[in-house]
mmCIF file of C-alpha atoms and ligand atoms in Angstrom:
data_model
loop_
_atom_site.group_PDB
_atom_site.id
_atom_site.type_symbol
_atom_site.label_atom_id
_atom_site.label_comp_id
_atom_site.label_asym_id
_atom_site.label_seq_id
_atom_site.Cartn_x
_atom_site.Cartn_y
_atom_site.Cartn_z
ATOM 1 C CA UNK A 1 27.166 -26.434 0.874
ATOM 2 C CA UNK A 2 24.730 -26.069 -1.602
ATOM 3 C CA UNK A 3 21.923 -26.526 1.634
ATOM 4 C CA UNK A 4 23.134 -23.764 3.548
ATOM 5 C CA UNK A 5 23.130 -21.688 0.616
ATOM 6 C CA UNK A 6 19.257 -22.538 0.131
ATOM 7 C CA UNK A 7 18.720 -21.572 3.664
ATOM 8 C CA UNK A 8 20.464 -18.676 3.116
ATOM 9 C CA UNK A 9 17.984 -17.560 0.291
ATOM 10 C CA UNK A 10 14.554 -18.473 2.090
ATOM 11 C CA UNK A 11 15.345 -16.413 4.941
ATOM 12 C CA UNK A 12 16.639 -13.582 3.168
ATOM 13 C CA UNK A 13 13.335 -13.413 0.453
ATOM 14 C CA UNK A 14 11.405 -13.898 4.108
ATOM 15 C CA UNK A 15 13.715 -11.141 5.360
ATOM 16 C CA UNK A 16 13.606 -8.802 2.514
ATOM 17 C CA UNK A 17 10.570 -9.604 1.289
ATOM 18 C CA UNK A 18 8.065 -6.505 1.001
ATOM 19 C CA UNK A 19 4.809 -6.167 2.473
ATOM 20 C CA UNK A 20 1.803 -3.886 1.552
ATOM 21 C CA UNK A 21 -0.335 -3.407 4.184
ATOM 22 C CA UNK A 22 -3.737 -4.408 3.756
ATOM 23 C CA UNK A 23 -4.930 -1.835 5.791
ATOM 24 C CA UNK A 24 -3.475 1.024 4.871
ATOM 25 C CA UNK A 25 -1.709 0.221 2.081
ATOM 26 C CA UNK A 26 2.026 1.195 2.695
ATOM 27 C CA UNK A 27 4.755 -0.661 0.720
ATOM 28 C CA UNK A 28 7.408 -1.445 3.479
ATOM 29 C CA UNK A 29 10.162 -3.736 4.183
ATOM 30 C CA UNK A 30 9.181 -6.520 7.503
ATOM 31 C CA UNK A 31 13.419 -6.998 7.316
ATOM 32 C CA UNK A 32 13.858 -3.257 8.370
ATOM 33 C CA UNK A 33 13.195 -2.145 12.002
ATOM 34 C CA UNK A 34 13.193 1.199 10.703
ATOM 35 C CA UNK A 35 10.064 0.708 8.048
ATOM 36 C CA UNK A 36 8.631 -1.239 10.345
ATOM 37 C CA UNK A 37 8.450 1.453 13.071
ATOM 38 C CA UNK A 38 7.505 3.942 10.031
ATOM 39 C CA UNK A 39 4.915 1.594 8.699
ATOM 40 C CA UNK A 40 3.296 1.270 12.471
ATOM 41 C CA UNK A 41 3.376 5.728 12.801
ATOM 42 C CA UNK A 42 2.123 6.077 9.106
ATOM 43 C CA UNK A 43 -0.608 3.085 9.543
ATOM 44 C CA UNK A 44 -1.919 4.847 13.036
ATOM 45 C CA UNK A 45 -2.433 8.208 11.327
ATOM 46 C CA UNK A 46 -3.710 6.927 8.067
ATOM 47 C CA UNK A 47 -6.378 5.158 10.023
ATOM 48 C CA UNK A 48 -7.635 7.591 12.240
ATOM 49 C CA UNK A 49 -7.418 10.220 9.030
ATOM 50 C CA UNK A 50 -9.731 7.874 6.924
ATOM 51 C CA UNK A 51 -11.848 6.763 9.764
ATOM 52 C CA UNK A 52 -15.876 7.947 9.220
ATOM 53 C CA UNK A 53 -18.461 8.252 11.622
ATOM 54 C CA UNK A 54 -21.298 9.935 10.049
ATOM 55 C CA UNK A 55 -22.977 13.056 11.376
ATOM 56 C CA UNK A 56 -26.139 15.071 11.926
ATOM 57 C CA UNK A 57 -27.011 17.018 8.728
ATOM 58 C CA UNK A 58 -24.317 15.332 6.781
ATOM 59 C CA UNK A 59 -24.613 15.847 2.912
ATOM 60 C CA UNK A 60 -25.248 12.441 1.052
ATOM 61 C CA UNK A 61 -24.808 13.494 -2.681
ATOM 62 C CA UNK A 62 -24.560 10.432 -4.297
ATOM 63 C CA UNK A 63 -25.487 6.424 -3.005
ATOM 64 C CA UNK A 64 -23.928 3.543 -4.952
ATOM 65 C CA UNK A 65 -23.992 -0.046 -3.818
ATOM 66 C CA UNK A 66 -20.190 0.567 -2.766
ATOM 67 C CA UNK A 67 -20.252 3.620 -1.029
ATOM 68 C CA UNK A 68 -21.727 6.863 -0.955
ATOM 69 C CA UNK A 69 -20.119 10.774 -1.665
ATOM 70 C CA UNK A 70 -20.810 13.186 1.070
ATOM 71 C CA UNK A 71 -20.608 17.080 0.629
ATOM 72 C CA UNK A 72 -18.749 19.202 3.430
ATOM 73 C CA UNK A 73 -18.885 23.046 2.352
ATOM 74 C CA UNK A 74 -17.833 26.341 4.764
ATOM 75 C CA UNK A 75 -19.780 26.596 7.470
ATOM 76 C CA UNK A 76 -20.624 22.363 8.199
ATOM 77 C CA UNK A 77 -20.377 21.513 11.706
ATOM 78 C CA UNK A 78 -16.910 21.597 13.466
ATOM 79 C CA UNK A 79 -16.810 17.771 13.031
ATOM 80 C CA UNK A 80 -17.325 17.880 9.477
ATOM 81 C CA UNK A 81 -14.635 20.478 8.960
ATOM 82 C CA UNK A 82 -12.181 18.880 10.747
ATOM 83 C CA UNK A 83 -12.568 15.875 8.803
ATOM 84 C CA UNK A 84 -12.354 17.805 5.869
ATOM 85 C CA UNK A 85 -9.198 18.979 6.906
ATOM 86 C CA UNK A 86 -7.624 16.145 8.387
ATOM 87 C CA UNK A 87 -8.255 13.966 5.183
ATOM 88 C CA UNK A 88 -6.746 16.908 3.228
ATOM 89 C CA UNK A 89 -3.268 16.825 5.208
ATOM 90 C CA UNK A 90 -3.278 13.012 4.349
ATOM 91 C CA UNK A 91 -3.541 13.784 0.429
ATOM 92 C CA UNK A 92 -1.132 16.573 0.852
ATOM 93 C CA UNK A 93 0.900 14.611 2.352
ATOM 94 C CA UNK A 94 0.774 11.242 -0.076
ATOM 95 C CA UNK A 95 0.936 14.160 -3.224
ATOM 96 C CA UNK A 96 4.323 15.969 -1.228
ATOM 97 C CA UNK A 97 2.095 19.174 -1.444
ATOM 98 C CA UNK A 98 3.391 21.482 1.763
ATOM 99 C CA UNK A 99 1.429 24.123 2.627
ATOM 100 C CA UNK A 100 -0.064 24.658 -0.539
ATOM 101 C CA UNK A 101 -2.773 27.089 0.160
ATOM 102 C CA UNK A 102 -6.185 27.132 -1.611
ATOM 103 C CA UNK A 103 -7.527 30.069 -4.028
ATOM 104 C CA UNK A 104 -10.982 30.207 -1.820
ATOM 105 C CA UNK A 105 -10.453 28.711 1.003
ATOM 106 C CA UNK A 106 -14.410 29.792 1.847
ATOM 107 C CA UNK A 107 -15.689 28.421 -0.915
ATOM 108 C CA UNK A 108 -13.868 25.344 -1.262
ATOM 109 C CA UNK A 109 -16.378 21.714 -1.203
ATOM 110 C CA UNK A 110 -14.865 19.015 -0.202
ATOM 111 C CA UNK A 111 -16.103 15.733 -1.329
ATOM 112 C CA UNK A 112 -15.441 12.066 0.399
ATOM 113 C CA UNK A 113 -16.105 8.800 -0.924
ATOM 114 C CA UNK A 114 -17.364 6.543 2.188
ATOM 115 C CA UNK A 115 -16.987 2.846 1.876
ATOM 116 C CA UNK A 116 -18.673 0.675 4.394
ATOM 117 C CA UNK A 117 -20.013 3.823 6.352
ATOM 118 C CA UNK A 118 -16.673 3.235 8.149
ATOM 119 C CA UNK A 119 -14.099 4.375 5.684
ATOM 120 C CA UNK A 120 -13.102 7.263 3.305
ATOM 121 C CA UNK A 121 -11.798 5.734 0.742
ATOM 122 C CA UNK A 122 -11.575 9.188 -1.895
ATOM 123 C CA UNK A 123 -11.213 12.710 -2.000
ATOM 124 C CA UNK A 124 -12.109 15.429 -4.000
ATOM 125 C CA UNK A 125 -11.723 19.460 -3.223
ATOM 126 C CA UNK A 126 -13.126 21.436 -5.819
ATOM 127 C CA UNK A 127 -12.823 25.359 -5.784
ATOM 128 C CA UNK A 128 -14.375 27.972 -7.931
ATOM 129 C CA UNK A 129 -12.208 29.167 -10.890
ATOM 130 C CA UNK A 130 -12.920 30.973 -13.721
ATOM 131 C CA UNK A 131 -9.334 31.033 -16.078
ATOM 132 C CA UNK A 132 -7.610 27.605 -16.718
ATOM 133 C CA UNK A 133 -5.063 26.852 -19.682
ATOM 134 C CA UNK A 134 -4.937 24.069 -21.520
ATOM 135 C CA UNK A 135 -1.854 21.271 -21.661
ATOM 136 C CA UNK A 136 -1.236 21.195 -25.286
ATOM 137 C CA UNK A 137 0.844 17.434 -24.576
ATOM 138 C CA UNK A 138 -0.752 13.926 -25.427
ATOM 139 C CA UNK A 139 -2.433 11.804 -24.617
ATOM 140 C CA UNK A 140 -5.421 14.081 -24.781
ATOM 141 C CA UNK A 141 -6.113 17.719 -24.171
ATOM 142 C CA UNK A 142 -6.780 18.625 -20.343
ATOM 143 C CA UNK A 143 -7.631 22.284 -18.632
ATOM 144 C CA UNK A 144 -4.805 22.741 -16.119
ATOM 145 C CA UNK A 145 -5.654 25.580 -13.380
ATOM 146 C CA UNK A 146 -2.693 28.311 -13.164
ATOM 147 C CA UNK A 147 0.406 26.883 -11.295
ATOM 148 C CA UNK A 148 0.991 27.484 -7.817
ATOM 149 C CA UNK A 149 4.822 27.930 -6.531
ATOM 150 C CA UNK A 150 5.041 24.383 -5.247
ATOM 151 C CA UNK A 151 4.206 23.138 -8.873
ATOM 152 C CA UNK A 152 7.437 23.988 -10.930
ATOM 153 C CA UNK A 153 7.952 20.646 -12.081
ATOM 154 C CA UNK A 154 4.936 19.935 -13.222
ATOM 155 C CA UNK A 155 5.269 23.697 -15.204
ATOM 156 C CA UNK A 156 8.062 22.587 -16.772
ATOM 157 C CA UNK A 157 6.875 19.014 -17.858
ATOM 158 C CA UNK A 158 3.844 19.926 -19.077
ATOM 159 C CA UNK A 159 3.484 22.683 -22.114
ATOM 160 C CA UNK A 160 0.622 24.814 -21.575
ATOM 161 C CA UNK A 161 -1.547 27.197 -23.688
ATOM 162 C CA UNK A 162 -1.289 30.599 -23.227
ATOM 163 C CA UNK A 163 -4.750 31.578 -24.308
ATOM 164 C CA UNK A 164 -6.509 31.359 -20.616
ATOM 165 C CA UNK A 165 -9.901 29.008 -21.105
ATOM 166 C CA UNK A 166 -13.423 29.902 -19.116
ATOM 167 C CA UNK A 167 -14.453 27.335 -16.718
ATOM 168 C CA UNK A 168 -16.316 27.155 -13.714
ATOM 169 C CA UNK A 169 -14.907 24.845 -11.564
ATOM 170 C CA UNK A 170 -11.410 23.865 -10.082
ATOM 171 C CA UNK A 171 -9.971 20.205 -9.131
ATOM 172 C CA UNK A 172 -7.398 21.457 -6.528
ATOM 173 C CA UNK A 173 -7.197 17.685 -5.293
ATOM 174 C CA UNK A 174 -8.364 14.475 -5.878
ATOM 175 C CA UNK A 175 -7.099 11.335 -4.643
ATOM 176 C CA UNK A 176 -8.494 7.321 -4.160
ATOM 177 C CA UNK A 177 -7.001 4.763 -1.324
ATOM 178 C CA UNK A 178 -4.288 2.765 -3.250
ATOM 179 C CA UNK A 179 -5.840 -0.159 -2.749
ATOM 180 C CA UNK A 180 -8.985 0.870 -4.352
ATOM 181 C CA UNK A 181 -8.090 2.684 -7.565
ATOM 182 C CA UNK A 182 -9.435 1.746 -10.840
ATOM 183 C CA UNK A 183 -13.085 1.303 -9.555
ATOM 184 C CA UNK A 184 -14.226 4.514 -10.515
ATOM 185 C CA UNK A 185 -13.825 5.962 -8.069
ATOM 186 C CA UNK A 186 -12.246 9.256 -8.867
ATOM 187 C CA UNK A 187 -15.025 8.998 -11.861
ATOM 188 C CA UNK A 188 -17.624 9.167 -9.501
ATOM 189 C CA UNK A 189 -16.802 12.061 -7.802
ATOM 190 C CA UNK A 190 -16.009 13.984 -10.511
ATOM 191 C CA UNK A 191 -19.521 13.250 -11.768
ATOM 192 C CA UNK A 192 -20.769 14.096 -8.758
ATOM 193 C CA UNK A 193 -18.802 17.134 -8.841
ATOM 194 C CA UNK A 194 -20.063 18.322 -11.987
ATOM 195 C CA UNK A 195 -23.987 17.446 -11.312
ATOM 196 C CA UNK A 196 -23.568 19.557 -7.758
ATOM 197 C CA UNK A 197 -20.507 22.343 -8.104
ATOM 198 C CA UNK A 198 -23.170 25.105 -9.482
ATOM 199 C CA UNK A 199 -26.343 24.883 -8.462
ATOM 200 C CA UNK A 200 -29.127 24.024 -11.160
ATOM 201 C CA UNK A 201 -26.621 23.328 -14.158
ATOM 202 C CA UNK A 202 -24.734 20.416 -15.031
ATOM 203 C CA UNK A 203 -21.154 21.276 -15.754
ATOM 204 C CA UNK A 204 -19.226 19.809 -18.944
ATOM 205 C CA UNK A 205 -16.095 18.300 -18.836
ATOM 206 C CA UNK A 206 -14.597 21.680 -20.471
ATOM 207 C CA UNK A 207 -15.992 23.399 -17.802
ATOM 208 C CA UNK A 208 -13.649 21.674 -14.921
ATOM 209 C CA UNK A 209 -10.107 21.942 -14.753
ATOM 210 C CA UNK A 210 -7.115 19.933 -12.826
ATOM 211 C CA UNK A 211 -4.643 21.925 -10.774
ATOM 212 C CA UNK A 212 -1.072 20.661 -11.116
ATOM 213 C CA UNK A 213 -2.180 17.090 -12.196
ATOM 214 C CA UNK A 214 0.430 14.509 -11.086
ATOM 215 C CA UNK A 215 1.067 11.560 -13.518
ATOM 216 C CA UNK A 216 -1.825 9.516 -12.561
ATOM 217 C CA UNK A 217 -3.760 13.008 -12.386
ATOM 218 C CA UNK A 218 -2.957 13.451 -16.126
ATOM 219 C CA UNK A 219 -3.732 9.700 -16.659
ATOM 220 C CA UNK A 220 -7.366 9.817 -15.397
ATOM 221 C CA UNK A 221 -8.401 13.652 -16.379
ATOM 222 C CA UNK A 222 -7.350 12.911 -19.803
ATOM 223 C CA UNK A 223 -9.670 9.678 -19.674
ATOM 224 C CA UNK A 224 -12.001 11.291 -17.896
ATOM 225 C CA UNK A 225 -12.442 14.032 -20.107
ATOM 226 C CA UNK A 226 -12.798 12.482 -23.203
ATOM 227 C CA UNK A 227 -15.879 10.353 -22.064
HETATM 228 N N1 ACO B 1 -2.797 4.958 -15.373
HETATM 229 C C1 ACO B 1 -3.539 5.142 -16.274
HETATM 230 N N2 ACO B 1 -5.044 4.941 -16.335
HETATM 231 C C2 ACO B 1 -5.507 5.431 -15.883
HETATM 232 C C3 ACO B 1 -4.985 5.703 -14.394
HETATM 233 C C4 ACO B 1 -3.404 5.258 -14.113
HETATM 234 N N3 ACO B 1 -2.516 5.368 -12.881
HETATM 235 N N4 ACO B 1 -5.914 6.074 -13.558
HETATM 236 C C5 ACO B 1 -6.745 6.353 -13.972
HETATM 237 N N5 ACO B 1 -7.146 5.956 -15.319
HETATM 238 C C6 ACO B 1 -7.698 5.909 -16.722
HETATM 239 C C7 ACO B 1 -8.352 4.796 -16.705
HETATM 240 O O1 ACO B 1 -8.752 4.746 -17.552
HETATM 241 C C8 ACO B 1 -9.611 4.276 -16.070
HETATM 242 O O2 ACO B 1 -10.500 3.749 -16.367
HETATM 243 P P1 ACO B 1 -10.015 2.012 -16.478
HETATM 244 O O3 ACO B 1 -9.590 1.481 -15.152
HETATM 245 O O4 ACO B 1 -11.643 1.243 -16.928
HETATM 246 O O5 ACO B 1 -9.172 1.664 -17.410
HETATM 247 C C9 ACO B 1 -10.080 5.528 -15.781
HETATM 248 O O6 ACO B 1 -9.230 6.769 -16.011
HETATM 249 C C10 ACO B 1 -11.189 5.789 -14.732
HETATM 250 O O7 ACO B 1 -10.414 5.803 -13.177
HETATM 251 P P2 ACO B 1 -10.732 5.473 -12.028
HETATM 252 O O8 ACO B 1 -11.475 4.284 -11.543
HETATM 253 O O9 ACO B 1 -12.185 6.324 -12.360
HETATM 254 O O10 ACO B 1 -9.769 6.404 -11.499
HETATM 255 P P3 ACO B 1 -9.250 5.831 -9.525
HETATM 256 O O11 ACO B 1 -10.782 5.749 -8.819
HETATM 257 O O12 ACO B 1 -8.599 5.122 -9.419
HETATM 258 O O13 ACO B 1 -8.410 6.984 -9.061
HETATM 259 C C11 ACO B 1 -6.661 8.742 -9.547
HETATM 260 C C12 ACO B 1 -7.431 7.824 -10.279
HETATM 261 C C13 ACO B 1 -7.256 9.589 -8.097
HETATM 262 C C14 ACO B 1 -5.934 9.797 -10.068
HETATM 263 C C15 ACO B 1 -5.722 7.944 -8.170
HETATM 264 O O14 ACO B 1 -4.973 6.791 -9.464
HETATM 265 C C16 ACO B 1 -5.075 8.203 -7.106
HETATM 266 O O15 ACO B 1 -5.409 8.921 -6.001
HETATM 267 N N6 ACO B 1 -3.449 8.623 -7.519
HETATM 268 C C17 ACO B 1 -2.936 9.304 -6.428
HETATM 269 C C18 ACO B 1 -2.910 10.561 -6.137
HETATM 270 C C19 ACO B 1 -2.991 11.154 -7.214
HETATM 271 O O16 ACO B 1 -1.881 11.446 -8.186
HETATM 272 N N7 ACO B 1 -3.949 12.484 -7.777
HETATM 273 C C20 ACO B 1 -4.270 13.487 -8.439
HETATM 274 C C21 ACO B 1 -3.241 14.313 -8.155
HETATM 275 S S1 ACO B 1 -3.993 15.865 -9.729
HETATM 276 C C22 ACO B 1 -5.157 16.829 -8.815
HETATM 277 O O17 ACO B 1 -5.598 16.328 -7.390
HETATM 278 C C23 ACO B 1 -5.436 17.801 -9.898
HETATM 279 ZN ZN1 ZN B 2 -0.372 -0.058 8.002
#
């Protein structure tokens, strides 16, 4: 009887164990055929989305030992624009954003962190923004863009000041691949935005704002803006 129970427990653990795909980062249960099918589908889409092949005239705005940051602007090649769009779709799906309209689509700047010359593991989308509202809750004061209609939850969760402050750059999306977080990839993306967003000047942390930050985004922004 004991042996039988033991066998069931072992089989059960193997069977129901949560798996993390080392390539796409998805957590799924190998026990569930549905989960596995979902993973296969997600995996392919994700790997295609983050796949990077350098293009002609790419704008490298920073280089590090573990990667580089490439900037894509309006008017860049079809290939580069398509890549920016694909990555944005992937990020929006992860953030649960549906069809969020960019405030200034023609002035949007997309910064991609490229790892190993083959994979995009970070993305930051910046827009010119003039006014933002300071978040009134702890842990630290961060600036938030006027909320869009998709962000009612975020509005409820965080109290914002009613007095707008002047900023220059709005970070509408920031994302780092789940298995590469806490390696200062987001910090380096924001550093580069501050240096390159406005030609000829370096923006202070008071002059950038984060739009509708998620809990992760808020923790990151609070920490980043203090330093
Ligand atoms: N929890 C607590 N502190 C954090 C977190 C977190 N999840 N993320 C960052 N920080 C703080 C830490 O103090 C960190 O320094 P440490 O690692 O030495 O402690 C510091 O911020 C710098 O963090 P980075 O390594 O530069 O940040 P990372 O590359 O991990 O990216 C990001 C942060 C972009 C928020 C990432 O967690 C992510 O992609 N999350 C999912 C997507 C998301 O929610 N994006 C924000 C949406 S809001 C918006 O787009 C405007
Ligand atoms: Zn996978």
